[in-house]
mmCIF file of C-alpha atoms in Angstrom:
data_model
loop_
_atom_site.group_PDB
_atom_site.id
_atom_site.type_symbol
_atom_site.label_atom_id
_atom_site.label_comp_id
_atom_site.label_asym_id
_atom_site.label_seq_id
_atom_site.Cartn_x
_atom_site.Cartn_y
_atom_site.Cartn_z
ATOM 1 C CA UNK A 61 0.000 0.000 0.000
ATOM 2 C CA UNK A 62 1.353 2.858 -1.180
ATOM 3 C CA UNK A 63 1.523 6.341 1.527
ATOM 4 C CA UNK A 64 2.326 9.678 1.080
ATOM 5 C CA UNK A 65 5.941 10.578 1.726
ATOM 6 C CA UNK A 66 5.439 13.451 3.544
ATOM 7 C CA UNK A 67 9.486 14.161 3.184
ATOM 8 C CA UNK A 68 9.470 15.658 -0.195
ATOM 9 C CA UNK A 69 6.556 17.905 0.210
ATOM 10 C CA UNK A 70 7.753 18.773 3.461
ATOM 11 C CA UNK A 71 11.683 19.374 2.142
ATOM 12 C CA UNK A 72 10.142 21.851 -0.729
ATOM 13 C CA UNK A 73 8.059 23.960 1.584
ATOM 14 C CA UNK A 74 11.007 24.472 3.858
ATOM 15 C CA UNK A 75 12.852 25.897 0.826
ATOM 16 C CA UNK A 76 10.446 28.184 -0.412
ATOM 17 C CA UNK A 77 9.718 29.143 3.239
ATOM 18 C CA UNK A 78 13.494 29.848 4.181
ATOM 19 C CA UNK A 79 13.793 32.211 0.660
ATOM 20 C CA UNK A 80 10.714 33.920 1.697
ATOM 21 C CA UNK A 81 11.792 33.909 5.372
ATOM 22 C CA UNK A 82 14.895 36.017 3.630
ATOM 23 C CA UNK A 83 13.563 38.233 1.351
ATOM 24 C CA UNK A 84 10.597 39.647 3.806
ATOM 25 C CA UNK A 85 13.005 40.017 6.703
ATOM 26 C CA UNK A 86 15.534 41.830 4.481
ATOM 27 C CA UNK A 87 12.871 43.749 2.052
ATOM 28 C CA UNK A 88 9.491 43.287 3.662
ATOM 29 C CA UNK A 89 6.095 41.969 1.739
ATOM 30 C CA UNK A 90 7.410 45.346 -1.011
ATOM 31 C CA UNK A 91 10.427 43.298 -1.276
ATOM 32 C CA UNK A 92 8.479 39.880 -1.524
ATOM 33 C CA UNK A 93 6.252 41.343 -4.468
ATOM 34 C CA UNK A 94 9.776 42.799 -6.049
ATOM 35 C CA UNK A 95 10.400 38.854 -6.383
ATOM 36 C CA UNK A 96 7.277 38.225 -8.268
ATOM 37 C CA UNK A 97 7.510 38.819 -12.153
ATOM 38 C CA UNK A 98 5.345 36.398 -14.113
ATOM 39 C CA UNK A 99 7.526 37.214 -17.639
ATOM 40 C CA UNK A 100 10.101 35.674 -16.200
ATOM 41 C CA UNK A 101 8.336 32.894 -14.998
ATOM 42 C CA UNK A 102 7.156 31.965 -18.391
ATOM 43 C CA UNK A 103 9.918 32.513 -19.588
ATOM 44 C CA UNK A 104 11.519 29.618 -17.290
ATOM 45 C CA UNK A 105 8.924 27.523 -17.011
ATOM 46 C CA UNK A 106 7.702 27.861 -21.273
ATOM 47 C CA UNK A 107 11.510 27.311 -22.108
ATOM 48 C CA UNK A 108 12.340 24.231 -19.791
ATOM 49 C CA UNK A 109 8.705 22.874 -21.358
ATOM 50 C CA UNK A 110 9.652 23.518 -25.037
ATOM 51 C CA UNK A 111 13.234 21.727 -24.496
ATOM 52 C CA UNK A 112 11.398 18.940 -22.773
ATOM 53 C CA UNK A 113 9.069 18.664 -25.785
ATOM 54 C CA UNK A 114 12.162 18.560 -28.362
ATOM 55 C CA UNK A 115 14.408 15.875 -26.075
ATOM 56 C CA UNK A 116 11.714 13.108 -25.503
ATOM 57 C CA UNK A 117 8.683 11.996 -26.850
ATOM 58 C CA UNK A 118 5.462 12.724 -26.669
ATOM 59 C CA UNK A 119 4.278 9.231 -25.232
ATOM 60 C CA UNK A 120 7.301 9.712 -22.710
ATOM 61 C CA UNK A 121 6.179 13.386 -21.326
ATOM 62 C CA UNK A 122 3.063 11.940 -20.727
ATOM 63 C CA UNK A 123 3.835 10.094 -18.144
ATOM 64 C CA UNK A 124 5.930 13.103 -16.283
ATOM 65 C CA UNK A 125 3.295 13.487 -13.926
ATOM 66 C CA UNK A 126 2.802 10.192 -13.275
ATOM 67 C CA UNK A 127 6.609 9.353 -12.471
ATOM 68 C CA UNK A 128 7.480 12.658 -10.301
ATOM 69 C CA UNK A 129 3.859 11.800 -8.267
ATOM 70 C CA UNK A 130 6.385 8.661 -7.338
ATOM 71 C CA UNK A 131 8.512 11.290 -5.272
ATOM 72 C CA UNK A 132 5.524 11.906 -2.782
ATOM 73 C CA UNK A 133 4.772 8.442 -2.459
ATOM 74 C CA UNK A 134 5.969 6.182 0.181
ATOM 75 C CA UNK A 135 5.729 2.531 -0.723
ATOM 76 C CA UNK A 136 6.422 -0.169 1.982
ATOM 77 C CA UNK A 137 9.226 -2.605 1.275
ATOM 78 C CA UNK A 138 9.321 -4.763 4.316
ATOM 79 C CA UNK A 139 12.994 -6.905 3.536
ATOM 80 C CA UNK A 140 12.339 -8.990 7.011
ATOM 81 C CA UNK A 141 8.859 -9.630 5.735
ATOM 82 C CA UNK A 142 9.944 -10.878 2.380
ATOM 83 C CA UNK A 143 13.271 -13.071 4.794
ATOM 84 C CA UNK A 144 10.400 -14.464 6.368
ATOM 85 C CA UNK A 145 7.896 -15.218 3.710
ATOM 86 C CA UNK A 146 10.701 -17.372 2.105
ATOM 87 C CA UNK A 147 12.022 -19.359 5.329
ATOM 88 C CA UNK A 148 7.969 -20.322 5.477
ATOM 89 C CA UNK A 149 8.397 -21.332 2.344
ATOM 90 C CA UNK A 150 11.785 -23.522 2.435
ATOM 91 C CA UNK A 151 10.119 -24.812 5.441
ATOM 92 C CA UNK A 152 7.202 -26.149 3.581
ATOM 93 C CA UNK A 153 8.728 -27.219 0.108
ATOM 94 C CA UNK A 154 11.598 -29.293 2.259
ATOM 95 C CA UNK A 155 8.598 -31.056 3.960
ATOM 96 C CA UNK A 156 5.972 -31.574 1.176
ATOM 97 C CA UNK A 157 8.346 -30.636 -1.831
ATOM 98 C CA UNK A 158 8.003 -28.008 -4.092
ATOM 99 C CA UNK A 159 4.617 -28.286 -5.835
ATOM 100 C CA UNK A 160 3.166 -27.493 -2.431
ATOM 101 C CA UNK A 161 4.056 -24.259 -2.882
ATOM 102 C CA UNK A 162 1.184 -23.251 -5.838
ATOM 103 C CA UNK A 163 -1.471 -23.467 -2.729
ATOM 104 C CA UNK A 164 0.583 -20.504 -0.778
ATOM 105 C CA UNK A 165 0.902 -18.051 -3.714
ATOM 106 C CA UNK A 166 -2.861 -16.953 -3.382
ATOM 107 C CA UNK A 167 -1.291 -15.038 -0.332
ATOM 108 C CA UNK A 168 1.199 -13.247 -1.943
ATOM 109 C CA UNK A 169 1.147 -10.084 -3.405
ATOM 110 C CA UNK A 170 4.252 -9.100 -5.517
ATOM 111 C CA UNK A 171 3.978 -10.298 -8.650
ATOM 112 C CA UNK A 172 7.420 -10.952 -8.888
ATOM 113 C CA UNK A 173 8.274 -13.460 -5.833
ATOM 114 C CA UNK A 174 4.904 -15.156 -7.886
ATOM 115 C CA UNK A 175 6.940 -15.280 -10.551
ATOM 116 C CA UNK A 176 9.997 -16.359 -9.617
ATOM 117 C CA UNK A 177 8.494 -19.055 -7.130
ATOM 118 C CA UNK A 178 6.197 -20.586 -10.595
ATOM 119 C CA UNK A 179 9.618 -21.128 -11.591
ATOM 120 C CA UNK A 180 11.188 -22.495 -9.277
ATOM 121 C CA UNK A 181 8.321 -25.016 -9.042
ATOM 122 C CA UNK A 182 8.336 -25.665 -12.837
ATOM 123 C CA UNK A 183 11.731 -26.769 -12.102
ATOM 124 C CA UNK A 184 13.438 -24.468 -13.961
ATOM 125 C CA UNK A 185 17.092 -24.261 -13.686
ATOM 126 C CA UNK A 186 19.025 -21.802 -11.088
ATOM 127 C CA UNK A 187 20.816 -20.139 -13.720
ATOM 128 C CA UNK A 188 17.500 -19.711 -15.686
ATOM 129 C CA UNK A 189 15.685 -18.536 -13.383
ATOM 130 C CA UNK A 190 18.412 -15.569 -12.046
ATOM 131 C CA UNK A 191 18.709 -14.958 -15.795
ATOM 132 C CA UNK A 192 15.252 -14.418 -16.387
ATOM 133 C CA UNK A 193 14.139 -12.482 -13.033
ATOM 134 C CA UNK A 194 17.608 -10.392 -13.725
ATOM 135 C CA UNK A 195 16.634 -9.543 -16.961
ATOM 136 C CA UNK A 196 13.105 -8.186 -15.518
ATOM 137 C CA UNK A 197 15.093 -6.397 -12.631
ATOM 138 C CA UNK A 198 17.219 -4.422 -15.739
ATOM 139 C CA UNK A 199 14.171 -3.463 -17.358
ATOM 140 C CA UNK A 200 12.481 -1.932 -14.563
ATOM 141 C CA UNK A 201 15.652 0.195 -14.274
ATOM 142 C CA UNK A 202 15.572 1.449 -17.379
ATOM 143 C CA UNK A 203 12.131 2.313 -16.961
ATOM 144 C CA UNK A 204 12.541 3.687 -14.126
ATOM 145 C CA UNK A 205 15.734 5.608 -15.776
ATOM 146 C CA UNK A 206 13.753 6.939 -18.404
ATOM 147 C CA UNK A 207 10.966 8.269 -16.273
ATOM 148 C CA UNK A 208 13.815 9.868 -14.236
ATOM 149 C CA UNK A 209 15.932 11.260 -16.763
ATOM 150 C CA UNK A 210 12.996 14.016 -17.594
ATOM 151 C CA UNK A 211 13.424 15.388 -14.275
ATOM 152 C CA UNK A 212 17.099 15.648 -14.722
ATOM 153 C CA UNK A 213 17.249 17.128 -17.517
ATOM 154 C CA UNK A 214 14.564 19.848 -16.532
ATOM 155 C CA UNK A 215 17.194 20.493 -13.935
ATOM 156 C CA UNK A 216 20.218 21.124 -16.546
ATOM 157 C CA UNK A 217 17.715 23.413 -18.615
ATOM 158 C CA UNK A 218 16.300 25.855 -16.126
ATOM 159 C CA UNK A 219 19.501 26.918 -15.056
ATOM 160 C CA UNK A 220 20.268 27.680 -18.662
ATOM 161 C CA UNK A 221 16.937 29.083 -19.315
ATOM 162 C CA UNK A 222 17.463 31.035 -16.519
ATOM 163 C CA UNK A 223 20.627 32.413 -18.480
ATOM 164 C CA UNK A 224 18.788 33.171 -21.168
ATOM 165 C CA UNK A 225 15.887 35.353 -19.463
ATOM 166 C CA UNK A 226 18.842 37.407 -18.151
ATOM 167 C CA UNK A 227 20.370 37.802 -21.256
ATOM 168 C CA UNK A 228 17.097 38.987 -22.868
ATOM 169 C CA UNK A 229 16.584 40.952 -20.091
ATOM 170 C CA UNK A 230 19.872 42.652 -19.863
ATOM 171 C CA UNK A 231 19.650 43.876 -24.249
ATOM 172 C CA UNK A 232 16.145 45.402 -23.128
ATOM 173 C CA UNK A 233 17.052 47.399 -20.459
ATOM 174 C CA UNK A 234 20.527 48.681 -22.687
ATOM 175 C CA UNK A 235 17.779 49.345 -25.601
ATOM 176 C CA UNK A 236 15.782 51.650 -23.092
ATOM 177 C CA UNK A 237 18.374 53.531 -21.820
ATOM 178 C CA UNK A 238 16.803 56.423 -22.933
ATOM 179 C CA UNK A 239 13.748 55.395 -21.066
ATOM 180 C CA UNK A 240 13.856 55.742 -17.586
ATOM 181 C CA UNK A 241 10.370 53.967 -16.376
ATOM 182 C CA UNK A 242 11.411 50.682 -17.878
ATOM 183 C CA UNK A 243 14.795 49.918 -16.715
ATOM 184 C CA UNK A 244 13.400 48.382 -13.787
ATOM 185 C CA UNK A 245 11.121 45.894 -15.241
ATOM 186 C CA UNK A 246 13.633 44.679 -17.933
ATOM 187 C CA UNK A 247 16.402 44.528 -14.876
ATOM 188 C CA UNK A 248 13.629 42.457 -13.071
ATOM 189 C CA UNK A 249 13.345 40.042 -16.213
ATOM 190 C CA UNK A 250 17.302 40.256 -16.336
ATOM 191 C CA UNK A 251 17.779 39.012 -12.678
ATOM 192 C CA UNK A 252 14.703 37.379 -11.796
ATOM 193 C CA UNK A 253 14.919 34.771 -14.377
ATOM 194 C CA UNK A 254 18.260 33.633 -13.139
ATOM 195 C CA UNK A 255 16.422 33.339 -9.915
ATOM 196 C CA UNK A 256 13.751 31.278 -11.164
ATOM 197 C CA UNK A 257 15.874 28.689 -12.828
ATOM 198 C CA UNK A 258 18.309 28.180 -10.256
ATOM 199 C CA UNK A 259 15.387 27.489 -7.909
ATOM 200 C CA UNK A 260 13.190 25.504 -9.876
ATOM 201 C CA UNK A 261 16.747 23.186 -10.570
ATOM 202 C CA UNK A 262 18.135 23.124 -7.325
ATOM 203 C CA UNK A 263 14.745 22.612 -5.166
ATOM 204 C CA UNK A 264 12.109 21.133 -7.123
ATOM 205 C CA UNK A 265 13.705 18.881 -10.281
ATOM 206 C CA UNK A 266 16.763 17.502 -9.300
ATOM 207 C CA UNK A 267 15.931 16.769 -5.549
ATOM 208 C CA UNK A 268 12.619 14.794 -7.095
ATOM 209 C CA UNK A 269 15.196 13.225 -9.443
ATOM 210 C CA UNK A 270 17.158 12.128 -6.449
ATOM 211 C CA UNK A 271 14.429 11.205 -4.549
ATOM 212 C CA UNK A 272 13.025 8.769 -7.919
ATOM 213 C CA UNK A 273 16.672 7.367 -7.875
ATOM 214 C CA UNK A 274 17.144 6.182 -4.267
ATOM 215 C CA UNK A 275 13.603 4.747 -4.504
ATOM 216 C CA UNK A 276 14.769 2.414 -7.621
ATOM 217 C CA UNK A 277 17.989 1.517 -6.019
ATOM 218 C CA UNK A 278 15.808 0.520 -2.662
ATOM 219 C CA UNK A 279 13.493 -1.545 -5.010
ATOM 220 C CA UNK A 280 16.231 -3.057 -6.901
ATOM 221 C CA UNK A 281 17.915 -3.834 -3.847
ATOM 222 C CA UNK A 282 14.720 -6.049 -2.635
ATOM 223 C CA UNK A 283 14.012 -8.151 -6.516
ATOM 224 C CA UNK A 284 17.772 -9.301 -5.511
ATOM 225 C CA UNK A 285 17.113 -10.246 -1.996
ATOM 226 C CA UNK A 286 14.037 -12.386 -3.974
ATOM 227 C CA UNK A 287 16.348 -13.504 -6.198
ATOM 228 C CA UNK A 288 18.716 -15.333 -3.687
ATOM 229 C CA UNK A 289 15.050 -16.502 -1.928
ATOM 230 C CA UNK A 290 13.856 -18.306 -4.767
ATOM 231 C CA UNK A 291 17.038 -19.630 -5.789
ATOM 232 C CA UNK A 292 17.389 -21.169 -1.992
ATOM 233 C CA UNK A 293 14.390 -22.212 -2.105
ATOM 234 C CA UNK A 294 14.246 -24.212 -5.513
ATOM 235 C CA UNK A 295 17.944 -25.692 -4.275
ATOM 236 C CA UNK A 296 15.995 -26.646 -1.333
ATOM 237 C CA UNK A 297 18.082 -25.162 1.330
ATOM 238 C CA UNK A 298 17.427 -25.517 4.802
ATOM 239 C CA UNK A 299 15.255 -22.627 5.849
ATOM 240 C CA UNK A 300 17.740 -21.437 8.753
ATOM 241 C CA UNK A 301 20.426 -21.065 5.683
ATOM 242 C CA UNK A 302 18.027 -19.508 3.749
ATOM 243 C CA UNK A 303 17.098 -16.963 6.400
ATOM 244 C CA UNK A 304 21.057 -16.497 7.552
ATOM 245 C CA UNK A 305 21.963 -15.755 3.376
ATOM 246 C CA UNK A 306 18.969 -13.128 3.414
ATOM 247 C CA UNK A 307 20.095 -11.543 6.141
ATOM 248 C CA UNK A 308 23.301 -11.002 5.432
ATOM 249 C CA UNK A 309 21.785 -9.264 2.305
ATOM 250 C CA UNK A 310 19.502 -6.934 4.400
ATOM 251 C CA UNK A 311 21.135 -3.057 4.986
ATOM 252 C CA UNK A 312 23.369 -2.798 7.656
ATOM 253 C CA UNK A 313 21.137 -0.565 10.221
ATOM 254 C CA UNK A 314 18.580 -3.396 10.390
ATOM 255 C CA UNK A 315 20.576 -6.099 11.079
ATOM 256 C CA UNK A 316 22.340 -4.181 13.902
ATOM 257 C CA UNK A 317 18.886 -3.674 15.468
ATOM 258 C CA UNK A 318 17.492 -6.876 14.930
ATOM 259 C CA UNK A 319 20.883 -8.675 16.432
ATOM 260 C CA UNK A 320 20.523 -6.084 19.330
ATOM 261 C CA UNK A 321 16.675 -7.362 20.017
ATOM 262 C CA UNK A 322 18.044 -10.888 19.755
ATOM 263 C CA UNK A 323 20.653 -10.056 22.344
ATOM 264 C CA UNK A 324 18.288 -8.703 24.772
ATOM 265 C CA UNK A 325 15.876 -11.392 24.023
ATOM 266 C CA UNK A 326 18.793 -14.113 24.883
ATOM 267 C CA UNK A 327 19.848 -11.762 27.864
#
């Protein structure tokens, strides 16, 4: 079930609220509104869009939404769960053999321990079977890669864009010279823009970027703890090797805790 990662929301209202925090205190709410100037928004925002529409496809930028709502989403990856859902299971095929297993996949939910346990049951071969489940663990990272990349590069560009709206804003204002009243809205679009892409970069695309990646390395990181389950488990290891090999595979801070709850429980 999938929860809302309060996190990333949280993260990105702490930025905007420590660069408000800093203009007001400095400048005051005249000093806030000096920081609003919607042509250099669009120009930020309409330029990062257009170079997104020229560097992926249409059926790809689709899906933008869809893949950054991942960043404020918290989906629950239990590792000692899945240790112990296969120890049940080495348990039960080493007493009643492997075809016993079809009755307990009913009660599982990811799709791909169901998958790799079917195979292990058809009694496909270990190398097979890593082959095959590896080969579905690569293409969910480059799915997961492509999704990502859109983000990242909407990082690079605002920056740039940014650039751009300062540059356009900079010939203006040496155009008007003559003009007094509008030097100060083309210096706005000259330094604002700047503003606007290094912010939109730096606070809202590449940390969701991040955010996407250390999600697919954590998910990753689980298919190959499955892996080395279903692999023990069609070699028909005993389930207290099964359960030590998992282990070992789990991240560091969890073992630590769940050796010191083993210690107190033995003390």
């Amino acid at each position: 079930m999938k929860k809302i990662d309060m996190l990333t929301p949280i993260g990105i209202l702490i930025g905007i609220s420590m660069v408000v925090f800093g203009v007001i205190s400095s400048g005051g709410m005249s000093g806030f509104l000096a920081f609003m100037d919607v042509p250099s928004i669009l120009i930020v925002l309409g330029g990062v869009f257009g170079t997104l529409c020229v560097s992926f496809p249409l059926k790809q930028l689709k899906n933008m939404g869809r893949v950054g709502k991942q960043a404020f989403q918290s989906k629950e990856i239990n590792v000692e769960e899945i240790v112990g859902t296969f120890v049940h299971l080495s348990e039960k095929a080493r007493r009643e053999g492997l075809l016993s297993l079809e009755a307990e996949l009913e009660q599982i939910d990811d799709s791909f321990v169901k998958k790799g346990i079917l195979l292990a049951i058809d009694g496909v071969e270990p190398e097979m079977i890593r082959e095959l489940l590896e080969a579905e663990i690569a293409a969910v990272e480059e799915r997961h890669a492509r999704g990502r990349s859109m983000f990242e590069k909407a990082g690079d560009y605002a920056p740039a864009w940014g650039m751009i709206g300062t540059l356009v804003g900079l010939v203006l204002m040496l155009k008007s010279l003559n003009t007094p009243s509008s030097l100060g809205p083309n210096m706005a679009i000259a330094l604002l823009t700047t503003f606007y892409g290094a912010l939109l970069s730096n606070l809202f695309f590449q940390p969701i970027a991040a955010k996407l990646a250390g999600k697919t390395e954590h998910e990753l990181f689980v298919k190959e703890v499955i892996i080395e389950g279903v692999i023990g488990l069609q070699a028909g290891q005993n389930s207290r090797f099964v359960q030590a090999k998992l282990k070992v595979l789990a991240p560091v801070e969890k073992r630590k805790l769940e050796e010191k709850r083993e210690h107190v429980r033995e003390a």
